[in-house]
XYZ file of N, CA, C and O in Angstrom:
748
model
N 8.164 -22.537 -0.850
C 8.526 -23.198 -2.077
C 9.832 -22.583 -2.567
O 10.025 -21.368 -2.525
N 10.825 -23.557 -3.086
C 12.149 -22.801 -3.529
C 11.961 -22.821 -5.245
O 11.442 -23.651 -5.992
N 12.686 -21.404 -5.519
C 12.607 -21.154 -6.685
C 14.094 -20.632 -6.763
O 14.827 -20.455 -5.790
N 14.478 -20.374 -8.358
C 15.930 -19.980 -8.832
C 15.712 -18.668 -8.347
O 14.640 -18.151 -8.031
N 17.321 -17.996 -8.318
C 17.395 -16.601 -7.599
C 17.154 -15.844 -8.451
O 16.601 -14.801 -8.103
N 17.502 -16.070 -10.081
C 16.806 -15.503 -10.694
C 15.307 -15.167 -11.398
O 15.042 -14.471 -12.379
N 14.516 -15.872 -10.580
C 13.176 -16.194 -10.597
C 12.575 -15.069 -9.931
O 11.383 -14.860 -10.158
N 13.205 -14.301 -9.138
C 12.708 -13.411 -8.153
C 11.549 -12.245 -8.659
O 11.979 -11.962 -9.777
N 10.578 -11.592 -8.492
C 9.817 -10.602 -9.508
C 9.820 -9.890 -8.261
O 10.383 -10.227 -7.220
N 9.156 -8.906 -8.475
C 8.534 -7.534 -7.836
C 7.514 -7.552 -7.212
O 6.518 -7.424 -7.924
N 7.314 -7.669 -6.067
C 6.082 -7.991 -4.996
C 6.285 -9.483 -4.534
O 5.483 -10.053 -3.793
N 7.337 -10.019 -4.995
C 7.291 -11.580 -4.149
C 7.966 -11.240 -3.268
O 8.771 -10.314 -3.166
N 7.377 -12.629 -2.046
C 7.705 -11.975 -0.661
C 8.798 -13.321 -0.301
O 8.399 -14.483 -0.226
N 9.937 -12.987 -0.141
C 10.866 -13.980 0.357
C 11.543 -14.348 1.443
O 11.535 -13.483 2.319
N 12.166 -15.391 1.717
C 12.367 -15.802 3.750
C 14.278 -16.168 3.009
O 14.773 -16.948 2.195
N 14.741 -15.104 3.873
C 16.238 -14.343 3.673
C 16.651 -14.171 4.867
O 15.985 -13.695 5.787
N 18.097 -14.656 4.930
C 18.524 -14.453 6.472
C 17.723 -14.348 7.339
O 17.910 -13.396 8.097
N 16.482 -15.266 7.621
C 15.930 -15.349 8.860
C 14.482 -14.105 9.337
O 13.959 -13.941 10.439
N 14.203 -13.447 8.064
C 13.544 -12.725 8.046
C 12.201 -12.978 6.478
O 12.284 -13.827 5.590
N 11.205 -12.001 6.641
C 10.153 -12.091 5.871
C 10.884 -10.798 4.743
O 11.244 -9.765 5.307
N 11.047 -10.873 3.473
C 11.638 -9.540 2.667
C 10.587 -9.758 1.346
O 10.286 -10.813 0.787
N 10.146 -8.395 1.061
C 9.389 -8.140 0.068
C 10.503 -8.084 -1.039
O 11.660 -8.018 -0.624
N 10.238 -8.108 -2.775
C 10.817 -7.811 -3.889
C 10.298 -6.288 -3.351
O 9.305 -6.055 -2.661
N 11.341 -5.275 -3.918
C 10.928 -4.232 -4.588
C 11.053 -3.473 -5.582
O 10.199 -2.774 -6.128
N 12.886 -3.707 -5.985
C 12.946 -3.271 -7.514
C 13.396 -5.179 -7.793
O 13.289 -6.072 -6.952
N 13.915 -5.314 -9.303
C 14.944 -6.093 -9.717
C 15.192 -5.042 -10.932
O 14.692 -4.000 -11.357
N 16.584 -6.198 -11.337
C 17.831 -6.040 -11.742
C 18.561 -7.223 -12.649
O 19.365 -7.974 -12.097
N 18.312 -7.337 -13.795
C 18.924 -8.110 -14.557
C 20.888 -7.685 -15.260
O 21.317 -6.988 -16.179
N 21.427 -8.417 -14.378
C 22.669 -7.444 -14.703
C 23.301 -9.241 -15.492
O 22.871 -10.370 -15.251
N 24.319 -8.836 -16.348
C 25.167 -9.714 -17.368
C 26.271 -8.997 -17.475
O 26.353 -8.132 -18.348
N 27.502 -9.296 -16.420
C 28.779 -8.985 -16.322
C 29.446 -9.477 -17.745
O 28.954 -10.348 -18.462
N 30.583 -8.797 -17.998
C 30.946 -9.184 -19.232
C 32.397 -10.177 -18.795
O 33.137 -10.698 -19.630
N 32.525 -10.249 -17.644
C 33.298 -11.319 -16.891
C 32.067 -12.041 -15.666
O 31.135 -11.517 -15.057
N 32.514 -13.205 -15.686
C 31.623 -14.084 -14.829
C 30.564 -14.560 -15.323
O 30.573 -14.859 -16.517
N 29.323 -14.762 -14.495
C 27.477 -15.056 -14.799
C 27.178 -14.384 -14.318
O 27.544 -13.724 -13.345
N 26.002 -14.456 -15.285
C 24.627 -13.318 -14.571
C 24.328 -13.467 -13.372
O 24.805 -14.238 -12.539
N 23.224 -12.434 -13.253
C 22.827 -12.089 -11.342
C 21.823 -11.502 -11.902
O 21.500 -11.205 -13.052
N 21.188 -11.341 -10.366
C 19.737 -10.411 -10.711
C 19.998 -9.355 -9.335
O 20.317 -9.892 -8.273
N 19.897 -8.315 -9.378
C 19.961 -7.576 -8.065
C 18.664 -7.287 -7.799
O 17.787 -6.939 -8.589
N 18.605 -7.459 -6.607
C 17.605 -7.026 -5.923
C 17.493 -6.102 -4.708
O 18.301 -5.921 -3.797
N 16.492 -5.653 -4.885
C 16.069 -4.387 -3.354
C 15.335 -5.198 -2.892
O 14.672 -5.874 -3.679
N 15.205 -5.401 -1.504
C 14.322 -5.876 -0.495
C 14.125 -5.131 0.409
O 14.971 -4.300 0.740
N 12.509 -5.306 1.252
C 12.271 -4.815 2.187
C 11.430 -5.653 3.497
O 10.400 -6.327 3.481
N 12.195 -5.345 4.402
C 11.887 -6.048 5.301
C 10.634 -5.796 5.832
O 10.377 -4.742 6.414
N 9.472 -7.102 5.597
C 8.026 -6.503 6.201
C 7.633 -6.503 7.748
O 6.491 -6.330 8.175
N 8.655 -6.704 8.429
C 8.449 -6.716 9.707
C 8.723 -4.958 10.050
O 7.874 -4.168 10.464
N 9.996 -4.704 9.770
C 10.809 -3.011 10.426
C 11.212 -2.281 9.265
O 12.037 -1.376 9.391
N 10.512 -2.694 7.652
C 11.080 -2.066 7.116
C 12.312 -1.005 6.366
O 12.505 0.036 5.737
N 12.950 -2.242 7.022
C 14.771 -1.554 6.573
C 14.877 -2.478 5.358
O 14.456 -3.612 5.131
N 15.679 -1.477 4.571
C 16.346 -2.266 3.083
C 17.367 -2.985 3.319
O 18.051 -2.986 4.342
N 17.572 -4.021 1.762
C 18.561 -4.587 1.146
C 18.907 -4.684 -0.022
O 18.319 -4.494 -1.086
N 19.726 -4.939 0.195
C 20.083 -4.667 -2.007
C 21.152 -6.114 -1.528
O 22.124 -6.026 -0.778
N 20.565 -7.609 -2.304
C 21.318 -8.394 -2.320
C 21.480 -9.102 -4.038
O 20.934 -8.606 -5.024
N 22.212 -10.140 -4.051
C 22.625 -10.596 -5.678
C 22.303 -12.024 -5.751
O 22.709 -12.774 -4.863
N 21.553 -12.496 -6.808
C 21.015 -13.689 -6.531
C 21.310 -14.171 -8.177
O 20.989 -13.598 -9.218
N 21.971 -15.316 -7.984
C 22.711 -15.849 -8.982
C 21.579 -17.554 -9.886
O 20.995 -18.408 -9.219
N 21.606 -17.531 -10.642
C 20.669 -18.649 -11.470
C 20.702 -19.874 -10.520
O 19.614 -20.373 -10.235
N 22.047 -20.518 -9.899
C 22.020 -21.707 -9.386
C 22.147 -21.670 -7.664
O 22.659 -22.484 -6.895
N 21.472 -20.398 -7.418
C 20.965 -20.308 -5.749
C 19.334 -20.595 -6.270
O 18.679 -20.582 -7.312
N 19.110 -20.929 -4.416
C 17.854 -20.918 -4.878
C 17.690 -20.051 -3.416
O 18.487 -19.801 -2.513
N 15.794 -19.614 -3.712
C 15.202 -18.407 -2.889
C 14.190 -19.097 -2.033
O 13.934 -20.097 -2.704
N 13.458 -19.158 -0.943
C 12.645 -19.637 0.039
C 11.459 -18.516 -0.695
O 11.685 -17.322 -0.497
N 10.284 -18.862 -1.482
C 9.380 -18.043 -1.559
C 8.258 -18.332 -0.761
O 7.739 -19.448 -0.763
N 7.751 -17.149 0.098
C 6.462 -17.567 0.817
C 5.542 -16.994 0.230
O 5.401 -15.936 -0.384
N 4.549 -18.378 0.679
C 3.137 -17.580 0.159
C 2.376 -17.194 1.563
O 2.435 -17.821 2.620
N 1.569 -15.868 1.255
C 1.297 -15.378 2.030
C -0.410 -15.525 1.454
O -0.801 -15.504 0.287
N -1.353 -15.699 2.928
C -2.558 -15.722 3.397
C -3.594 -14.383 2.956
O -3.289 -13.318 3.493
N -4.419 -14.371 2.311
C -5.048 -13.198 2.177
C -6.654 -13.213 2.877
O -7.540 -13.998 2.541
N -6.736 -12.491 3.586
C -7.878 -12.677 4.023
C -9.038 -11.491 4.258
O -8.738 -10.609 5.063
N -10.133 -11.430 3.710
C -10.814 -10.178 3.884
C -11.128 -9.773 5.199
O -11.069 -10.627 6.083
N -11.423 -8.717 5.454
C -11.173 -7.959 6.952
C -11.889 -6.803 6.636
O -11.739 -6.187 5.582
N -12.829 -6.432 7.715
C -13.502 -4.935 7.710
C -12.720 -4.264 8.692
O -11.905 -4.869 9.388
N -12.952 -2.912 8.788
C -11.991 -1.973 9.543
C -13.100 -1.119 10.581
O -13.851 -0.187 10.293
N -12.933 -1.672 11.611
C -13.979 -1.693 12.808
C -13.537 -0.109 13.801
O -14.454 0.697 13.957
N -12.396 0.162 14.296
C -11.849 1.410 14.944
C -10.288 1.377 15.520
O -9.544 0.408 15.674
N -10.071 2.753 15.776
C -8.584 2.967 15.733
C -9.118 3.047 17.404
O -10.194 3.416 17.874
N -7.934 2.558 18.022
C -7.802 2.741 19.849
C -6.088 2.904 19.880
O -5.202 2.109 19.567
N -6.040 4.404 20.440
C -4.519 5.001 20.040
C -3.916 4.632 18.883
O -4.521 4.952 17.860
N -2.810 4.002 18.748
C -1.971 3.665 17.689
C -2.287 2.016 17.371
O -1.473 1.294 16.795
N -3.438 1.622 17.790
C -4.228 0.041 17.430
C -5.006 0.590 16.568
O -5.493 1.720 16.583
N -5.147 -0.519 15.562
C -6.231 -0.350 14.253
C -6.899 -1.596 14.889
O -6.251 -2.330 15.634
N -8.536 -1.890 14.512
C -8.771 -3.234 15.204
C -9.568 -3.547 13.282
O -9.888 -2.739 12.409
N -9.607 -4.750 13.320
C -10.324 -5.021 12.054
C -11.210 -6.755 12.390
O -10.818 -7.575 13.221
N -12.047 -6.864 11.765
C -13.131 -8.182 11.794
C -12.882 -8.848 10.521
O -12.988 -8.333 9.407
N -12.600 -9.836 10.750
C -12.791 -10.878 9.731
C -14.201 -11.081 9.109
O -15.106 -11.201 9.935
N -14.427 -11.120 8.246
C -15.702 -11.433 7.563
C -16.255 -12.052 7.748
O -17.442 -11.956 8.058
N -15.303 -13.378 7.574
C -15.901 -15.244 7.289
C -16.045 -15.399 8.723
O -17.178 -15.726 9.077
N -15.065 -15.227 9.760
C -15.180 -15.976 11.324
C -15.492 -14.961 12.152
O -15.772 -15.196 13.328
N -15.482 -13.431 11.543
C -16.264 -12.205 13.240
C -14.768 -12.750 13.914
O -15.054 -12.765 15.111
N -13.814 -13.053 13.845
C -12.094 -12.753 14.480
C -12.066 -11.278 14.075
O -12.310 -10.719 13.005
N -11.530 -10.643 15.781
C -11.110 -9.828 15.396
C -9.548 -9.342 15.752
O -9.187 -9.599 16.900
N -8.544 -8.635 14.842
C -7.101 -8.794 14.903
C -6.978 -7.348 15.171
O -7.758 -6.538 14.670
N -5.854 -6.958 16.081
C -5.344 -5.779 15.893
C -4.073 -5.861 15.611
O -3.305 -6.785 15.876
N -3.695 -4.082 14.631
C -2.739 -4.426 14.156
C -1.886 -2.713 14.653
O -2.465 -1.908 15.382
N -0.864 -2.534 14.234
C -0.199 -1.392 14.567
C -0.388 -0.373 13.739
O 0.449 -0.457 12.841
N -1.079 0.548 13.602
C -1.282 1.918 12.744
C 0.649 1.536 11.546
O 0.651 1.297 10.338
N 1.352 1.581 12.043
C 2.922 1.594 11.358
C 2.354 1.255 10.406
O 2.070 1.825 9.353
N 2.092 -0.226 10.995
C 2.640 -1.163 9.891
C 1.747 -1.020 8.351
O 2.031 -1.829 7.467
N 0.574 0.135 8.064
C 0.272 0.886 7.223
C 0.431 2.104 6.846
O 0.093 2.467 5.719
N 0.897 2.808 7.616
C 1.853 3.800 7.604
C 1.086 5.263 7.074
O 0.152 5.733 7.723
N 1.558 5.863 5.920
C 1.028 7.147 5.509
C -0.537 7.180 5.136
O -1.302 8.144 5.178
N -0.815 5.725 4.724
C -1.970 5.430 4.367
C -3.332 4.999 5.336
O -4.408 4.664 4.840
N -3.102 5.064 6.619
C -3.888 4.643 7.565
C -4.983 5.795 7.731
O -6.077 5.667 8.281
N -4.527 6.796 7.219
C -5.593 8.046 7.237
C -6.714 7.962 6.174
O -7.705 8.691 6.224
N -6.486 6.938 5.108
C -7.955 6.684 4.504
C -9.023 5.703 4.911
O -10.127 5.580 4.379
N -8.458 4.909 6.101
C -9.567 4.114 6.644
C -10.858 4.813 7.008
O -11.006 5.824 7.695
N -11.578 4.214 6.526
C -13.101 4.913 6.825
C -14.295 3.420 7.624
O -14.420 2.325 7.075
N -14.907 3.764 8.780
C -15.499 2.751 9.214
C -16.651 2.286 8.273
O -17.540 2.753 7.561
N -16.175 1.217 8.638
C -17.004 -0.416 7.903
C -16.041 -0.512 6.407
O -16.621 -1.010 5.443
N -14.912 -0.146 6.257
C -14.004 -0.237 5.080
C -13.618 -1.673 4.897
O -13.240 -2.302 5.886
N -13.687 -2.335 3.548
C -13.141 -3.796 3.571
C -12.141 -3.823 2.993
O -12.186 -3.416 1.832
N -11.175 -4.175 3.388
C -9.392 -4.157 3.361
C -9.040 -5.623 3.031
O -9.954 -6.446 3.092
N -8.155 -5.911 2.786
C -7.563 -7.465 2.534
C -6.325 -7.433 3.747
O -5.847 -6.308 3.890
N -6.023 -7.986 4.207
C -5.277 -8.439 5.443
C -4.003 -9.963 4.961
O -4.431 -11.108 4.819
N -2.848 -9.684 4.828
C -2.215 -10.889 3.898
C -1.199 -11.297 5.432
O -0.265 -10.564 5.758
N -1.570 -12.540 6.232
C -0.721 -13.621 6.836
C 0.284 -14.197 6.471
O 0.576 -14.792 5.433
N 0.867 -13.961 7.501
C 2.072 -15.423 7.181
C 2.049 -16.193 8.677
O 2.481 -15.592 9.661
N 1.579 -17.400 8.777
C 1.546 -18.258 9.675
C 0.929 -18.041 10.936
O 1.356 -18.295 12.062
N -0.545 -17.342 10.436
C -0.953 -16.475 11.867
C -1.062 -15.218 11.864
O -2.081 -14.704 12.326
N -0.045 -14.458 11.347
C 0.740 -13.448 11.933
C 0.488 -12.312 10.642
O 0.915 -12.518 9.506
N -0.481 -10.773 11.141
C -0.753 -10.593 10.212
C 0.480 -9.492 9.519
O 0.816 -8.573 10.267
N 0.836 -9.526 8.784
C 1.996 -8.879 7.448
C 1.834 -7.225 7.227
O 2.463 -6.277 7.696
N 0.679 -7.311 6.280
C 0.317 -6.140 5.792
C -0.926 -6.205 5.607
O -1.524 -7.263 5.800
N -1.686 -4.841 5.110
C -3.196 -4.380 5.145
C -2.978 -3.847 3.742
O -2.160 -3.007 3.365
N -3.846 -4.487 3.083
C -4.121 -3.910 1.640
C -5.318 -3.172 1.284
O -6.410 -3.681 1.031
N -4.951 -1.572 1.281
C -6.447 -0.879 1.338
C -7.242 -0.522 -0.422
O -6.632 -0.583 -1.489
N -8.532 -0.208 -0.259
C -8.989 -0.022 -1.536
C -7.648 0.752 -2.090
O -6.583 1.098 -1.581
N -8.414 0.875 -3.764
C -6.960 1.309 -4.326
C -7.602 2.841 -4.822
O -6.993 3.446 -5.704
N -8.845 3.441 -4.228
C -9.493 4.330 -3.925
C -10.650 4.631 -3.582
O -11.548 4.087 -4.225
N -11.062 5.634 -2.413
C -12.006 6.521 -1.497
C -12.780 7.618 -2.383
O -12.603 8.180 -3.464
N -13.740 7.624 -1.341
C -15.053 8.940 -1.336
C -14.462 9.589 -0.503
O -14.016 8.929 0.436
N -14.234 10.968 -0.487
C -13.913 12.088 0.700
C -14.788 13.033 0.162
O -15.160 13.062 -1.011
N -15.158 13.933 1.199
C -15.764 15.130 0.624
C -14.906 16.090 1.243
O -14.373 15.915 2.339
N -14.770 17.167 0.486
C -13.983 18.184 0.871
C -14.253 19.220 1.822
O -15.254 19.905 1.614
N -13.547 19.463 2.828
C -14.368 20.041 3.317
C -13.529 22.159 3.971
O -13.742 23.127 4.701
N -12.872 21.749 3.250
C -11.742 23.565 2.631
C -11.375 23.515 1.664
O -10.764 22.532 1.245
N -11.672 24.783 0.825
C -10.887 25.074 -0.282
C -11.637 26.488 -0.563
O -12.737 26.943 -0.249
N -10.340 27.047 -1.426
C -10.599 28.145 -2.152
C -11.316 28.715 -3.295
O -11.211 28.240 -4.426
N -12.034 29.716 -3.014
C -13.189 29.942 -3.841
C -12.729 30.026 -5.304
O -11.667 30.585 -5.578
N -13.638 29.392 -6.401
C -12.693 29.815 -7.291
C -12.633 31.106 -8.404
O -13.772 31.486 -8.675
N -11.723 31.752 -9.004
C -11.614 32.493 -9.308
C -12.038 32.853 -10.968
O -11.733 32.057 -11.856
N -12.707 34.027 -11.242
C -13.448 33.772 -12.353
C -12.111 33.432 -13.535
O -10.984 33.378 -13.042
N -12.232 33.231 -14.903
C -11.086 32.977 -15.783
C -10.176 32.549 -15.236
O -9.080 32.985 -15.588
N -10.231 31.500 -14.126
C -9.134 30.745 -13.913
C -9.262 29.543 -14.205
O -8.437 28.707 -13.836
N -10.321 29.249 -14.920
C -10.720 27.668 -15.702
C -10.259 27.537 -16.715
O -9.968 26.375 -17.003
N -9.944 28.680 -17.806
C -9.324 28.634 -18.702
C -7.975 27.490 -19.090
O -7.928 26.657 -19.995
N -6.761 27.883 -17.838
C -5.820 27.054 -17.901
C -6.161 25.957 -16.782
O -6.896 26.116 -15.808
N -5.467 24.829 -17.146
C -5.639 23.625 -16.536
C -4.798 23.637 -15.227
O -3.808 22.924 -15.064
N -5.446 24.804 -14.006
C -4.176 24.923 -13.131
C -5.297 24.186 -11.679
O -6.512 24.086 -11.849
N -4.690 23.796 -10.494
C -5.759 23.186 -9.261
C -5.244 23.719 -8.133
O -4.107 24.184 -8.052
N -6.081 23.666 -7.210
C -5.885 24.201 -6.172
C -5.690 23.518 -5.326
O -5.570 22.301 -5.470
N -5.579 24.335 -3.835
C -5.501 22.901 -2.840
C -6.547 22.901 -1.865
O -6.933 23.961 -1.371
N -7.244 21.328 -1.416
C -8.025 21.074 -0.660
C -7.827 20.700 0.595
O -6.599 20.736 0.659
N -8.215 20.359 1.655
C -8.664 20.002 2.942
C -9.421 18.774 2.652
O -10.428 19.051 2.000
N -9.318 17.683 2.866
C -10.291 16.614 2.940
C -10.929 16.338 4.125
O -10.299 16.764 5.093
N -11.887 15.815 4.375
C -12.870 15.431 5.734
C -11.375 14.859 6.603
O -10.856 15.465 7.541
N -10.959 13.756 6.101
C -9.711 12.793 6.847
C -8.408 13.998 7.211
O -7.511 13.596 7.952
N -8.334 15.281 6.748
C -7.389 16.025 7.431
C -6.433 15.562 6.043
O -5.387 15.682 6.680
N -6.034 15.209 4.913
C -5.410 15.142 4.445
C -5.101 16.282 3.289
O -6.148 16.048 2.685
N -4.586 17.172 2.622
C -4.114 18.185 1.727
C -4.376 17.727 0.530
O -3.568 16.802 0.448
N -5.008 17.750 -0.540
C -4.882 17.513 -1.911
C -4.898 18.506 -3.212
O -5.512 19.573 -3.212
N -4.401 18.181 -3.938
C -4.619 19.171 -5.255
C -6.375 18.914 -5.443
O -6.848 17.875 -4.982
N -7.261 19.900 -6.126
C -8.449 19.382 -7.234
C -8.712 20.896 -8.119
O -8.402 22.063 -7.882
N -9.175 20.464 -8.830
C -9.862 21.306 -10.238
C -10.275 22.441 -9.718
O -10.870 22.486 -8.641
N -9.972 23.570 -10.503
C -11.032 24.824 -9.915
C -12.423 24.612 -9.438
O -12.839 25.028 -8.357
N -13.142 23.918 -10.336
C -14.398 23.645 -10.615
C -15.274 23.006 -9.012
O -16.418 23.270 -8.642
N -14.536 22.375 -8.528
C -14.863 21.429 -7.224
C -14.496 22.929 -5.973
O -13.689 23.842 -5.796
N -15.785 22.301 -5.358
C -15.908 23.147 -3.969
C -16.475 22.815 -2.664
O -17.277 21.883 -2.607
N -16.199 23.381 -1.742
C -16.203 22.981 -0.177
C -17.633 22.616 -0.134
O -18.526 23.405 -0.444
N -17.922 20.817 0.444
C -18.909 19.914 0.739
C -19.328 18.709 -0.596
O -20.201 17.842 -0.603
N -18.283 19.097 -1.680
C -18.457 17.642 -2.927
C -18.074 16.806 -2.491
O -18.010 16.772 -1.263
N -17.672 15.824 -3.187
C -17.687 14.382 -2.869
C -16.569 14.418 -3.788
O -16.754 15.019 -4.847
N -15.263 13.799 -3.542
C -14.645 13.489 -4.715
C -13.674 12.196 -4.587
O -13.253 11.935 -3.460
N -13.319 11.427 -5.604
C -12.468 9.991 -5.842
C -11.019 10.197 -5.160
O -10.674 11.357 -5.382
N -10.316 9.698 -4.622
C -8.830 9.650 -4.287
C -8.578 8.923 -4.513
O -9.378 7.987 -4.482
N -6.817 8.668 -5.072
C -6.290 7.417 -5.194
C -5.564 7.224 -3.490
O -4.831 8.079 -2.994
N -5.863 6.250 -2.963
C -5.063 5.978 -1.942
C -3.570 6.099 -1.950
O -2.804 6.590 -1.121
N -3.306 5.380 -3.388
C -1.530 5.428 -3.071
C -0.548 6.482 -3.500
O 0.668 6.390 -3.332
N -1.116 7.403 -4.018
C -0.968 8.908 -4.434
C -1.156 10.132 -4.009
O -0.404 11.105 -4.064
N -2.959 9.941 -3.276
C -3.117 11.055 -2.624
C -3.168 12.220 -3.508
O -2.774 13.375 -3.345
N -4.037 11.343 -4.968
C -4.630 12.342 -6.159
C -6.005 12.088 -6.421
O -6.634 11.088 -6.072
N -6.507 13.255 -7.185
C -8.371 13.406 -7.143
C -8.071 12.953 -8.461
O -7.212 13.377 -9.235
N -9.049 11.867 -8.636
C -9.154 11.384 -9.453
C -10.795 11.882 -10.479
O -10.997 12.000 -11.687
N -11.784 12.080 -9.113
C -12.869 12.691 -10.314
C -14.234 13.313 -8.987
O -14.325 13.091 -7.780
N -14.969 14.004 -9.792
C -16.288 14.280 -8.669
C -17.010 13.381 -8.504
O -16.899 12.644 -9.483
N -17.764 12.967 -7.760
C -18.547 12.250 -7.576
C -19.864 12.613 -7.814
O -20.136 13.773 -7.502
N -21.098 11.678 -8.461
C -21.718 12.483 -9.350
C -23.192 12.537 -8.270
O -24.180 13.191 -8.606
């Protein structure tokens, strides 16, 4: 669907020189010579290289809509993630990359959202937070609860996190996926 260039927002996914490009910042700029523009950062969802292009009120933009489809997360085989469709038992593999820092919170039987474009799957949208239990950390130290200071953990998944004095090796605790912060114990 075409829309004005200045229509563009943050997370729309647009078809640009021949490629799939995410919004990632904008930019409302008003030259004090000429017309407005909107700048934009893009990112390419195929190889992830940037752009910073200028999109003027009377261009217009190719916006795609993209497919969302629920998907469980079945097992990793080397650098293949494999995942099941819900509704049809299809199952897709996809490239560890193309989720990148975040592929280390998949946990089996995890339900993920999976977003298409024409087939072809895009990106993996994971919860927007996990159960881990911890499974290293440092004992904690008496009167060190006093100040609001944290330590660092070991998670089951091999990942490093800050948490509370209070929390210790075998709890259960909340992560945010896209942060890679403890959000609370689990009760």
């Amino acid at each position: 669907m075409k829309i004005n260039g200045n229509a563009v927002r943050p997370g729309n996914v647009v078809e640009h020189k021949g490629g799939l490009w995410v919004a990632v910042k904008i930019q409302h700029t008003q030259p004090g010579k000429g017309g407005a523009y909107l700048q934009v950062e893009l990112k390419n969802l195929r190889d992830g290289t940037k752009l910073n292009e200028r999109f003027r009120a009377s261009e217009s933009v190719e916006k795609v809509r993209l497919e969302q489809k629920p998907h469980q997360y079945l097992f990793a085989d080397g650098d293949m993630l494999t995942f099941m469709d819900t509704n049809t038992y299809d199952q897709v593999s996809i490239a560890s990359d193309m989720i990148g820092e975040r592929a280390v919170y998949l946990q089996d039987g995890m339900a993920v959202e999976i977003e298409f474009h024409e087939d072809s799957p895009l990106t993996v949208i994971l919860p927007e937070y996990v159960t881990l239990e911890i499974t290293e950390t440092e004992p904690t130290v008496k009167g060190q609860t006093a100040a609001s200071s944290y330590k660092p953990a070991i998670m089951e998944n091999g990942v490093r996190i800050m948490v509370p004095p209070f929390c210790g090796t075998g709890e259960k605790v909340i992560v945010n996926t896209e942060t890679s912060e403890y959000l609370k114990r689990t009760e």
